[in-house]
XYZ file of C-alpha atoms in Angstrom:
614
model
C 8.333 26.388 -45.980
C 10.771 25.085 -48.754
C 11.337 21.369 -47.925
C 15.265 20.104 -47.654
C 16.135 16.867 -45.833
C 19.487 17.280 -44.619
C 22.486 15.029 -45.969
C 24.068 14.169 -42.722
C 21.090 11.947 -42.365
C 23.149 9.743 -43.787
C 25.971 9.450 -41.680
C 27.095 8.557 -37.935
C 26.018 11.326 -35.594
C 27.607 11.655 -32.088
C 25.071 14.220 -30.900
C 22.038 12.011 -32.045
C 23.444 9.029 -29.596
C 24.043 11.900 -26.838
C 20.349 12.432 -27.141
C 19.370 9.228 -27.136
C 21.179 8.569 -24.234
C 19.392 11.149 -22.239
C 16.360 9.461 -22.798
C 17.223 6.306 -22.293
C 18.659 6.982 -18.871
C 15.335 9.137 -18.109
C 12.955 5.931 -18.833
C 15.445 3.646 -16.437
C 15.423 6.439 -13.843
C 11.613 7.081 -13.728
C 11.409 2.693 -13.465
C 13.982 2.392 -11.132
C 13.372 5.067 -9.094
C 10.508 7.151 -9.909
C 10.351 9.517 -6.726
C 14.236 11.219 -8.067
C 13.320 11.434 -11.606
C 9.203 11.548 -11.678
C 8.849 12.984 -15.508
C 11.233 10.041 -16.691
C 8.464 8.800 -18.693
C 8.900 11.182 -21.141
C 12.321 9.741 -22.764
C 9.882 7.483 -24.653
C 8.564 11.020 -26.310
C 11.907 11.650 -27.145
C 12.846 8.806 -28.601
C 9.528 9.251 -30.500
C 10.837 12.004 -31.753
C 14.223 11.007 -32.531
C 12.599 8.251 -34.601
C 10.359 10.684 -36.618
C 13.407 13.025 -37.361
C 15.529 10.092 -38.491
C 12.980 8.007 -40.505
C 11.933 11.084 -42.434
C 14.861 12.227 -43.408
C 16.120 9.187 -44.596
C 13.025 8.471 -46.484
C 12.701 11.962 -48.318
C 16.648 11.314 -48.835
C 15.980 8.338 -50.915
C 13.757 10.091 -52.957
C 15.723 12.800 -53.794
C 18.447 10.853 -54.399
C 16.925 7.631 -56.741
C 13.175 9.422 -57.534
C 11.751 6.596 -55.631
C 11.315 5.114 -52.095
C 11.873 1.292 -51.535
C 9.452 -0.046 -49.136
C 10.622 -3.267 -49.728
C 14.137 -2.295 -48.533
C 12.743 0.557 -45.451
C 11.334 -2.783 -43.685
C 14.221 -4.830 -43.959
C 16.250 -2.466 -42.651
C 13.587 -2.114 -39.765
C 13.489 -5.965 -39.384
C 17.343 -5.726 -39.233
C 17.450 -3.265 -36.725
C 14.397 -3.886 -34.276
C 13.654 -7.646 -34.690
C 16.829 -9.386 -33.322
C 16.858 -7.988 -29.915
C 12.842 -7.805 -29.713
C 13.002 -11.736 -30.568
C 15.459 -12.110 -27.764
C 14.322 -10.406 -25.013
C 10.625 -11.707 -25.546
C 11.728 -15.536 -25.619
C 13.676 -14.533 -22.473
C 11.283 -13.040 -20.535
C 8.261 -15.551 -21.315
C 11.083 -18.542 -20.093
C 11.630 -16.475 -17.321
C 8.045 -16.160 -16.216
C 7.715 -19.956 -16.608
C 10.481 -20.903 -14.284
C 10.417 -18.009 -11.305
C 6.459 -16.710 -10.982
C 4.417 -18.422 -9.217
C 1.115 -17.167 -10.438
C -0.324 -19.146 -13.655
C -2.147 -15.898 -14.707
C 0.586 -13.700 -14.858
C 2.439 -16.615 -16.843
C -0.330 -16.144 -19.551
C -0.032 -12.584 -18.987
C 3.155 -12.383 -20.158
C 2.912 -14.840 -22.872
C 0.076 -13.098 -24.611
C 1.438 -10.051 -24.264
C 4.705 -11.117 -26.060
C 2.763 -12.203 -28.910
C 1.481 -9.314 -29.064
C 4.100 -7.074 -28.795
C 6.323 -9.653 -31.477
C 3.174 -8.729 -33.484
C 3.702 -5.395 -33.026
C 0.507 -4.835 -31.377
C 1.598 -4.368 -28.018
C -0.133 -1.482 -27.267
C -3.418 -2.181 -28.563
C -2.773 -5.733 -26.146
C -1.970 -3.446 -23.100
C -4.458 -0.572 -23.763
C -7.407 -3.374 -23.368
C -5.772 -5.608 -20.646
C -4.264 -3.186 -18.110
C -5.608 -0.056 -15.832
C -3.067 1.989 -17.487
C 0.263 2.832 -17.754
C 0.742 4.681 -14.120
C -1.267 2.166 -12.317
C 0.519 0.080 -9.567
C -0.560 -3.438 -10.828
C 1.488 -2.774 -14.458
C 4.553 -2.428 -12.375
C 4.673 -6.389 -12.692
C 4.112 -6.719 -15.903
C 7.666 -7.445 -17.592
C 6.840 -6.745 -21.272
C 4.617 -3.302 -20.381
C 7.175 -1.183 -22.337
C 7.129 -2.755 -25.578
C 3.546 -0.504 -26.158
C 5.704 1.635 -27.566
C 7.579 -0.358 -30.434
C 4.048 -1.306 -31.379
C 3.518 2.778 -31.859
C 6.801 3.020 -33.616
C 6.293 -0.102 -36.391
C 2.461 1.560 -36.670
C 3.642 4.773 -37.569
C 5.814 2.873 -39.919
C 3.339 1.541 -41.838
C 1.624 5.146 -42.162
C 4.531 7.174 -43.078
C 6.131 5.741 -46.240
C 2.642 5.572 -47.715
C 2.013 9.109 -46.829
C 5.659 10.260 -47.981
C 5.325 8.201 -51.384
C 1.710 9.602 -52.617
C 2.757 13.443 -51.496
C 5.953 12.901 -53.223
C 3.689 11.452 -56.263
C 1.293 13.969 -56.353
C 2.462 17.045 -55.086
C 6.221 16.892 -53.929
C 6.167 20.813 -52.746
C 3.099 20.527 -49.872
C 4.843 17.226 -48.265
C 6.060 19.789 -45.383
C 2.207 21.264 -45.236
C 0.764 17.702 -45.191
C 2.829 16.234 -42.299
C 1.999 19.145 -40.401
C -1.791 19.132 -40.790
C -1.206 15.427 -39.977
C 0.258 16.202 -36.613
C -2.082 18.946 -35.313
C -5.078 16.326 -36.342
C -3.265 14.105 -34.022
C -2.234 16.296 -31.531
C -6.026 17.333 -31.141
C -6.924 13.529 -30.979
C -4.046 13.214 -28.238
C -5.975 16.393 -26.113
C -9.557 14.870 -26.729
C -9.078 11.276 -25.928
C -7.004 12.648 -22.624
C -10.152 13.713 -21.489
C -12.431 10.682 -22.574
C -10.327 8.001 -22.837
C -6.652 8.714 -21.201
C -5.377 5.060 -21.670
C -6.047 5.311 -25.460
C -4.784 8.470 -25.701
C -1.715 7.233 -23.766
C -1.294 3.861 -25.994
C -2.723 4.261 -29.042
C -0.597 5.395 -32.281
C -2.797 7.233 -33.924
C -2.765 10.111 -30.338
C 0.728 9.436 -30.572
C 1.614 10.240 -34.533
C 1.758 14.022 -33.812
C 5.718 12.960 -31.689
C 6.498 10.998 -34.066
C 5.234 13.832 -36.851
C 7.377 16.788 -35.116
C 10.498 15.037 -35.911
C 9.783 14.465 -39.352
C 8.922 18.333 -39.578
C 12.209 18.815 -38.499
C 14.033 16.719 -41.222
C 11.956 17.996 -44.112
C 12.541 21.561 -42.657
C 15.433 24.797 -43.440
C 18.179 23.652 -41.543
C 18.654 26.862 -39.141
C 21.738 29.406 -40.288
C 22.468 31.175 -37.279
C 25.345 29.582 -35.101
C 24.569 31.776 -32.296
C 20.621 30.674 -32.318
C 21.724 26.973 -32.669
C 23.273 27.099 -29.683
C 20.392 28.902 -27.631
C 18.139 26.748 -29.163
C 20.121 23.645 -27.701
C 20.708 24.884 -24.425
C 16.748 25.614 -24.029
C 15.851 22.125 -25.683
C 17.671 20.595 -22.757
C 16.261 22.186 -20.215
C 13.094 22.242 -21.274
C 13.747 18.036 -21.207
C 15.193 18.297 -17.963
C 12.118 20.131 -16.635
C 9.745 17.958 -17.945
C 11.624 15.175 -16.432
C 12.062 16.753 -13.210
C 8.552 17.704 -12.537
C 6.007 14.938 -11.549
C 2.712 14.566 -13.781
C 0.020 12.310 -14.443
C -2.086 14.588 -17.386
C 0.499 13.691 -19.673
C -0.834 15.699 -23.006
C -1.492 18.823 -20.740
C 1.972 19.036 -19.301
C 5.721 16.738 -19.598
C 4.603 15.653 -22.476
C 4.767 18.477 -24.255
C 7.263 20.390 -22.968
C 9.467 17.280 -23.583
C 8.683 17.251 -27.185
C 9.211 20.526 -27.685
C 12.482 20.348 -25.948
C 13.322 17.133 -28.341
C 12.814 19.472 -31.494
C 14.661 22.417 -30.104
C 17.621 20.516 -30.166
C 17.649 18.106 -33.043
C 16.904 21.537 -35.240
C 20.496 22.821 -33.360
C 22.178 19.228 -34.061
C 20.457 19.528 -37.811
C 22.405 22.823 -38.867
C 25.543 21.103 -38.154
C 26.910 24.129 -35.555
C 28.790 24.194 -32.814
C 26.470 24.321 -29.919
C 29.188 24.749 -26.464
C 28.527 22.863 -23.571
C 25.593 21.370 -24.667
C 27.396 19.387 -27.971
C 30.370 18.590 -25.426
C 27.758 16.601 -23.321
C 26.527 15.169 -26.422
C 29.617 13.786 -27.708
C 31.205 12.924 -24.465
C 32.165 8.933 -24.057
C 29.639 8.339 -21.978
C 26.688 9.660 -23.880
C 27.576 8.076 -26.833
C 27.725 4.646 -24.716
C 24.334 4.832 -23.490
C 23.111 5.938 -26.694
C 24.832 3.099 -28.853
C 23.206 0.357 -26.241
C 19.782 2.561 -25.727
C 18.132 0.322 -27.783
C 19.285 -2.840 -25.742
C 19.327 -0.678 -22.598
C 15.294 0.013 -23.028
C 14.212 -3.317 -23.799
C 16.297 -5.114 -21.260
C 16.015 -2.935 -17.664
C 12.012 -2.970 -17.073
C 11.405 -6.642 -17.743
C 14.372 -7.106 -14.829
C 12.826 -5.041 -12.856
C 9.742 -5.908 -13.021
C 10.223 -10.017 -12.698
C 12.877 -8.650 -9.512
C 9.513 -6.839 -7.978
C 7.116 -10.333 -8.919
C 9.661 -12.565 -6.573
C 10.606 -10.330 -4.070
C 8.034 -9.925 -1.630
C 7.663 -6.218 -0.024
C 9.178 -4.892 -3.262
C 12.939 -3.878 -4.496
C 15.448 -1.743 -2.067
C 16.794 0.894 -3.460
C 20.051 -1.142 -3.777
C 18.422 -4.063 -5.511
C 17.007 -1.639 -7.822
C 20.270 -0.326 -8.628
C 21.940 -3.504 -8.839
C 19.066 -4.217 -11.562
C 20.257 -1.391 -13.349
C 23.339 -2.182 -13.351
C 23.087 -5.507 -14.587
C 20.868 -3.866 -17.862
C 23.674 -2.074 -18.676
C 25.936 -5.113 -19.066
C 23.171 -6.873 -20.606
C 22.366 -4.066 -23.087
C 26.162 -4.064 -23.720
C 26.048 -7.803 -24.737
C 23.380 -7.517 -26.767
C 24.815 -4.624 -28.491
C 28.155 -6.351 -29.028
C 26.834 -9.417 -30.375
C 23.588 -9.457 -31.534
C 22.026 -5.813 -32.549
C 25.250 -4.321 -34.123
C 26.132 -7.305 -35.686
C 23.208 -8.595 -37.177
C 21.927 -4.889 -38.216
C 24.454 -5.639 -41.057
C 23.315 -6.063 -44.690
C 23.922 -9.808 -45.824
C 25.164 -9.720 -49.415
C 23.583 -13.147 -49.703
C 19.935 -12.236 -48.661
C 17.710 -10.142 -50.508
C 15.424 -7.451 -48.691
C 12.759 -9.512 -50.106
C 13.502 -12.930 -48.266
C 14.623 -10.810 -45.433
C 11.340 -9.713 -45.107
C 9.507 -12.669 -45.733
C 11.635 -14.727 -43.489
C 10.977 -11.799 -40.984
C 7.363 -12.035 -41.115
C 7.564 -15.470 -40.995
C 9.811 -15.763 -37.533
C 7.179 -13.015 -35.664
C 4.401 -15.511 -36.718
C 6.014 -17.932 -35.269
C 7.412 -16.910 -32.333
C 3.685 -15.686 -31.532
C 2.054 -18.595 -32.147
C 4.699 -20.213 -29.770
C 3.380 -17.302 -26.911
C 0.139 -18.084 -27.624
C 0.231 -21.538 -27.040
C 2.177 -21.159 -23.990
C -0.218 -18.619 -22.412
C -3.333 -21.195 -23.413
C -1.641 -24.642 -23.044
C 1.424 -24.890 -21.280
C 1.044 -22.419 -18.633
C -1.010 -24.682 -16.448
C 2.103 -26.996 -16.194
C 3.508 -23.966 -14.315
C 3.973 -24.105 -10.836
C 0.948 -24.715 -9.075
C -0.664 -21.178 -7.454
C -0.769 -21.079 -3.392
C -3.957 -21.913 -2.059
C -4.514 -19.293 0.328
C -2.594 -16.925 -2.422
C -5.167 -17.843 -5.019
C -8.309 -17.758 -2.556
C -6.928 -14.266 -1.422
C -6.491 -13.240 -4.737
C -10.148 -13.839 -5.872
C -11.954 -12.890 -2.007
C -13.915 -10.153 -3.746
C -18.057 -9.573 -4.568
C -18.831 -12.017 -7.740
C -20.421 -9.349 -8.746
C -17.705 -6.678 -9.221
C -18.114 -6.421 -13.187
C -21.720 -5.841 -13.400
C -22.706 -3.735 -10.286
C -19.467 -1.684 -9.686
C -18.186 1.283 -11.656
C -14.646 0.904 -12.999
C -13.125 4.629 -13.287
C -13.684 4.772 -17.046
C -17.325 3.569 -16.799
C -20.302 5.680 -18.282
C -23.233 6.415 -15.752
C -25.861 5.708 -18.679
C -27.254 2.949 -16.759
C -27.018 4.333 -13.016
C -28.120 3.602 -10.962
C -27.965 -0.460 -11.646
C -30.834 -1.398 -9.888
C -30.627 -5.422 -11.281
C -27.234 -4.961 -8.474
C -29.335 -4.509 -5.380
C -29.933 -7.392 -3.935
C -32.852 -8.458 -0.590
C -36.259 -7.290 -0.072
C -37.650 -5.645 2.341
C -40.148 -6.935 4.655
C -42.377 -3.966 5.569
C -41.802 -0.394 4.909
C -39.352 1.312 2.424
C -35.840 0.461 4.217
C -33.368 0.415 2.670
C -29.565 0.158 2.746
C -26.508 1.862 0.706
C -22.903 1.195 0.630
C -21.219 4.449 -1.397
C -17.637 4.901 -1.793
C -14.616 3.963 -4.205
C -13.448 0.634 -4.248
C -12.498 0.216 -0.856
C -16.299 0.695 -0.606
C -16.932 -2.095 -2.617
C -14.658 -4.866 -0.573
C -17.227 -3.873 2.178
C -20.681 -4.389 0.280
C -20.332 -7.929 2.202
C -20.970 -6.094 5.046
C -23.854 -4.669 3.922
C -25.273 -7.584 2.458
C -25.592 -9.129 6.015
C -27.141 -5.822 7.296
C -29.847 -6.113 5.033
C -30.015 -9.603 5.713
C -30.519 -9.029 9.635
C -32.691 -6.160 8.802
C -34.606 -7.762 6.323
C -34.364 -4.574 4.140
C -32.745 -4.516 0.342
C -28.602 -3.602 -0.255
C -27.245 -1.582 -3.384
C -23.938 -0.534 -3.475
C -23.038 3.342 -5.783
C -19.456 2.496 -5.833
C -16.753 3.592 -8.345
C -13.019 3.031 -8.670
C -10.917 6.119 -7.127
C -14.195 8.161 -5.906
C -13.930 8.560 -2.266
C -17.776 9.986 -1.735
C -17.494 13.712 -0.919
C -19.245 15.820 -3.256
C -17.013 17.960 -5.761
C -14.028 16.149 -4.436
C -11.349 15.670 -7.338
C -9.382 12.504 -6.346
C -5.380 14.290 -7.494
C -4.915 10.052 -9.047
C -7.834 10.908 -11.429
C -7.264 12.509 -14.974
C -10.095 15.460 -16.069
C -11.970 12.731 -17.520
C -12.006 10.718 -14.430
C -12.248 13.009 -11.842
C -15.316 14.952 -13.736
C -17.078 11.332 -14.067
C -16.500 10.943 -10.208
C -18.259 14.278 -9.547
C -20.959 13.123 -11.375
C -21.572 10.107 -10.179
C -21.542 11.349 -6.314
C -24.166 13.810 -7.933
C -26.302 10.840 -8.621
C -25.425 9.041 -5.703
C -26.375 11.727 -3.581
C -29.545 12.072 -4.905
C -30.445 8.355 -4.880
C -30.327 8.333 -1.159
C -33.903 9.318 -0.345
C -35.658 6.254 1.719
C -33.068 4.925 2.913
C -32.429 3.333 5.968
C -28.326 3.096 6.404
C -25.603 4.627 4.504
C -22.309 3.606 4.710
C -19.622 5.133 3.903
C -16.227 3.894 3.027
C -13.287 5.337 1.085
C -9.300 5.126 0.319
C -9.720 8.698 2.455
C -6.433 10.604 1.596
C -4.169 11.026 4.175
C -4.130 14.511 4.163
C -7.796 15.401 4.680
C -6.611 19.256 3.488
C -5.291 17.378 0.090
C -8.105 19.119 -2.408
C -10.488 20.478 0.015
C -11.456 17.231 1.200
C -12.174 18.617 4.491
C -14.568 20.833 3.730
C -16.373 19.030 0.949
C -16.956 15.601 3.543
C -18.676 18.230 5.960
C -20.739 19.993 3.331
C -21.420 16.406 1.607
C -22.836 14.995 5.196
C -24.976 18.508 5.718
C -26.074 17.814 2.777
C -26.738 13.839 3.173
C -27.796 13.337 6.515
C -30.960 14.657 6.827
C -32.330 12.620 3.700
C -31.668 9.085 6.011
C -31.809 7.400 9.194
C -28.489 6.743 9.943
C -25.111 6.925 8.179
C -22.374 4.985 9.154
C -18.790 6.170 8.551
C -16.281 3.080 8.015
C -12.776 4.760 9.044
C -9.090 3.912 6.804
C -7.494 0.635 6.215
C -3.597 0.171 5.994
C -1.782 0.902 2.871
C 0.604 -2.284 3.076
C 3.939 -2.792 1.092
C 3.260 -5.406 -1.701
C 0.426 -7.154 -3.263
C -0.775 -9.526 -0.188
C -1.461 -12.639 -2.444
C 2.062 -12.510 -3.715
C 3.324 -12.371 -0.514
C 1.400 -15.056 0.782
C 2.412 -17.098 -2.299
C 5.722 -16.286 -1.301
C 5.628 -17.528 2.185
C 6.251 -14.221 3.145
C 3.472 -12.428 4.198
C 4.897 -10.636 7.071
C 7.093 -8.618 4.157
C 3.741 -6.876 3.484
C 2.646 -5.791 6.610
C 3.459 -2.629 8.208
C 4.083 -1.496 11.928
C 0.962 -0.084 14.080
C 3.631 3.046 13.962
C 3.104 3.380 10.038
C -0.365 3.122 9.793
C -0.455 5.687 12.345
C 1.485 8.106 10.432
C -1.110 7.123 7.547
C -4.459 7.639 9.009
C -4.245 9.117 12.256
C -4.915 12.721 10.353
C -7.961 11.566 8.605
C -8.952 9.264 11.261
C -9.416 12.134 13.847
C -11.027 14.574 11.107
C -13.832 11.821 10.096
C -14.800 10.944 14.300
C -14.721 14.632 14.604
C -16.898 15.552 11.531
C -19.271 12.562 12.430
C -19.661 14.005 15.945
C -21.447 16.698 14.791
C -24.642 15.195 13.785
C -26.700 12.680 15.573
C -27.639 9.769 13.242
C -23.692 9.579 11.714
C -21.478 6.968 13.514
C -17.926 6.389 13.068
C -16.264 3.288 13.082
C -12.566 2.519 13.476
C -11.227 -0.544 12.037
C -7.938 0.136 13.749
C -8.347 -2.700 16.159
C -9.528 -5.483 13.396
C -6.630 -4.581 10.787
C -3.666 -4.114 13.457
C -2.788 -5.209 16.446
C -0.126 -3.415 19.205
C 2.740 -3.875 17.145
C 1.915 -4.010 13.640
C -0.845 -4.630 10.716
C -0.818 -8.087 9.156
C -1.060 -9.078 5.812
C -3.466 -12.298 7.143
C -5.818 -12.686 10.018
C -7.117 -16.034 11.440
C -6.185 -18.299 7.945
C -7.292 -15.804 5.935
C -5.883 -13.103 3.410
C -7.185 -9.603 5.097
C -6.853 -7.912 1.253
C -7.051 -8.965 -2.033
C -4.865 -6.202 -3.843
């Protein structure tokens, strides 16, 4: 395919602001409220996108025009248009942390992580420190959604060297060359989705292919036919709006996708300059172009709101606090728009794109080091961590990183037999706590057991693998889920000689959700006759907030929930696990109904103590 970069690249376009408005307002949706607009997520794949289409354009542009590309200028222009706002929203949310959270590790959190992400490195900082992306603990992390200006500036530093030697060397293939770049990636993206999801999900290289897509579309034909343009932007939105609408975790497999696809649809309809209906009307309509002028702002302003409003407010955000949040983005993206980005975004006839850069490079240095020495030295000065909030916090099994599988462990070493713990007196007892990590808080439990019984204790347990053979937990990517298969496999078969099982799990409400039903009866036909007895530990409540920030901020009671709610929770599975243990002699069920709640309602503490420690 002949490769053309448009020449409108170079001017204002309405319908590009339209679209980046739509994404915008899908990534504040999905945060705000995620159950109305589940897909949300994927407005960062448009914007991805968006990005490639413009960058590429403008770069092959340049060549065209002057025969050369000047890196030295691209990167001022990025410093110009990214760095201002990035610098101010950082130093705001790390003085923010310092003066309302209460916890001296999430201060640090948040420091390191704006070094990072000032450095550009944000998602190589988030891919290592957090469970991923999806996972409830991230909601509270304030500078989460930088990741993806660390993917952007990455691909930045990969695409003007890739543009400049094709354009060298062979000007002709450039179109050929970006696309073999993005189906390497895009089959990087699938692979790691299986092995490793979180890189695949933070990581630019698994990302490039977005970013790639968009560039294909600026070095591409613009399309002739009016009448096509305009199908092909009425499908690009909906495909968007689907992907939005429809709630997914396997990200590559499904939104995703469809999202991207939808992206490219209609920046090839925008490209070709045509009148596209409806569609271009909601482009260019006052409003779109609002949101997409201050999307920038908009994006980097609304999660670290929300997610400091969720730190301090135990029980989590109402639905009108969350809006209220929103609201007050959008006059601070407005601000910022008004007198910082759009202003300063300017060229400065008295600064070369030399010095700019330097001076640039210089700042983010800076301002990291600053981070970093907050997160290491003067985060301790912060205020001092609640006793009982920091005791609760830490109430788990010292030996949680060597003896119990996180979900992206290998089983190379199972089963890790330096983690069981006693000997037994006389005879080959034995006992075996198996389960997810709701199985793990228990191995206490079990340790006394074996202590009374003078027999030895291992635990088999493994984040988000309840233990019911073939069970897929629906939280669990491919990866995950097949590693939990396996690993109740080995589990299984590890239970010759043994005295006591227990079992414990965070069962699904739904026992019918995935078969659970009737893979928990065929896993105990299938268990119980290789042991003496096994000993089924029925649910615990699902409570509101994190308990040790409630309890750090004096509000515990805004975590707990009413005996009525953990009814509706577990009354289903409750019943199905007494009535499956019934049916074979040596299994014994055991509510915990009785220690967790009480007539009216299920505390967050019990006698002094925290009752959970996430």
């Amino acid at each position: 395919m002949k490769s053309d970069a448009p020449n409108h690249l170079t001017k204002y376009s309405p319908d590009i602001d339209g679209l980046r408005a739509i994404a915008v307002l899908a990534v504040v949706g999905y945060h705000a409220f995620p159950a109305a607009i589940p897909g949300g997520f994927v407005g960062v794949d448009i914007f991805f996108v968006i990005s490639g289409y413009l960058i590429t354009g403008l770069l092959r542009s340049e060549w065209k025009s002057r025969g050369t590309i000047d890196i030295t200028a691209f990167y001022a222009r990025r410093i110009r248009r990214i760095f201002p706002m990035l610098a101010l929203v950082t130093t705001s949310v790390v003085a923010a942390s310092i003066l309302l959270l209460n916890d001296r590790a999430a201060t640090q959190n948040v420091a390191n992580s704006a070094a990072a992400a000032l450095l550009f490195a944000g998602n190589w900082y988030f891919q290592v420190n957090t469970g991923g992306y999806f996972d409830p603990v991230v909601e509270e992390l304030p500078l989460l959604h930088l990741w993806s200006l660390g993917v952007e500036e990455q691909f930045y530093v990969v695409l003007p060297v890739v543009l400049v030697l094709v354009l060298r060397w062979r000007p002709t293939i450039l179109f050929r060359i970006v696309a073999q770049l993005a189906v390497a990636s895009a089959l990087l993206a699938a692979l790691l989705s299986i092995a490793n999801p979180n890189a695949a999900f933070f990581l630019m290289p698994s990302r490039f292919w977005e970013l790639a897509v968009g560039g294909l579309v600026a070095l591409a034909v613009p399309a002739r036919s009016s009448d096509g343009g305009r199908y092909a932007a009425s499908v690009g939105v909906a495909f968007m709006l689907l992907a939005m609408a429809v709630p997914s975790r396997h990200l590559q497999a499904t939104n995703v996708p469809l999202a991207v696809v939808g992206a490219v649809l209609l920046l090839r309809a925008i490209q070709a300059q045509l009148e596209l209906g409806f569609v271009q009307t909601v482009l260019r309509s006052r409003m779109a172009i609002f949101f997409g002028l201050i999307s920038y702002s908009l994006y980097l302003w609304h999660w670290p709101l929300l997610a400091i409003g969720k730190a301090i407010t135990p029980g989590g955000l109402a639905v009108w606090e969350r809006a209220a949040i929103c609201l007050a983005s959008v006059v601070l993206a407005w601000l910022s728009f008004r007198f910082v980005e759009n202003p300063l975004r300017r060229p400065s006839a008295t600064t070369s794109n030399g010095s700019l850069v330097l001076a640039g490079a210089l700042t983010t240095c800076v301002l990291a080091y600053l981070s970093f020495v907050i997160a290491n030295e003067m985060s301790p000065g912060a205020k001092p961590s609640n006793v009982l909030a920091e005791a609760t916090a830490n109430d788990y099994p010292a030996n949680r990183d060597k003896c119990h599988y996180m979900v992206i462990s290998e089983l190379d070493d199972f089963p890790r037999k330096q983690c069981a713990r006693g000997r037994p007196r006389s005879g080959p007892g034995r006992i075996v706590i198996w389960g997810d990590s709701r199985a793990f808080a228990w191995q206490p439990l079990a340790w006394a057991l074996a202590n009374r019984e003078g027999v030895s204790v291992i635990n088999f347990t493994r984040d988000s693998c309840p233990p019911a053979l073939s069970f897929d937990n629906k939280s669990n990517s491919p990866a995950a889920a097949a590693k939990c298969r396996e690993f109740n496999v080995l589990a299984a078969n590890q239970l010759r000689l043994t005295d006591t099982v227990i079992l414990a799990a965070a069962w699904p409400g739904n026992p019918q959700e995935g078969d659970f039903e009737r893979k928990f009866a065929s896993t105990l036909v299938e268990v119980s006759p290789k042991v003496k007895r096994l000993i089924l530990l029925g649910p615990t409540p699902w409570l509101r907030d994190n308990v040790p920030k409630c309890i750090a901020l004096n509000s515990p009671e805004a975590c707990a929930i009413s005996r009525a709610e953990f009814a509706s929770q577990a009354d289903l599975v409750s019943s199905t696990l007494a009535a499956q243990a019934s049916r074979f002699n040596n299994v014994e069920y055991v509510s915990l109904d009785a220690f967790f709640c009480n007539s009216e309602v299920c505390p967050a503490t019990k006698d002094g103590y925290g009752l959970y420690w996430d």
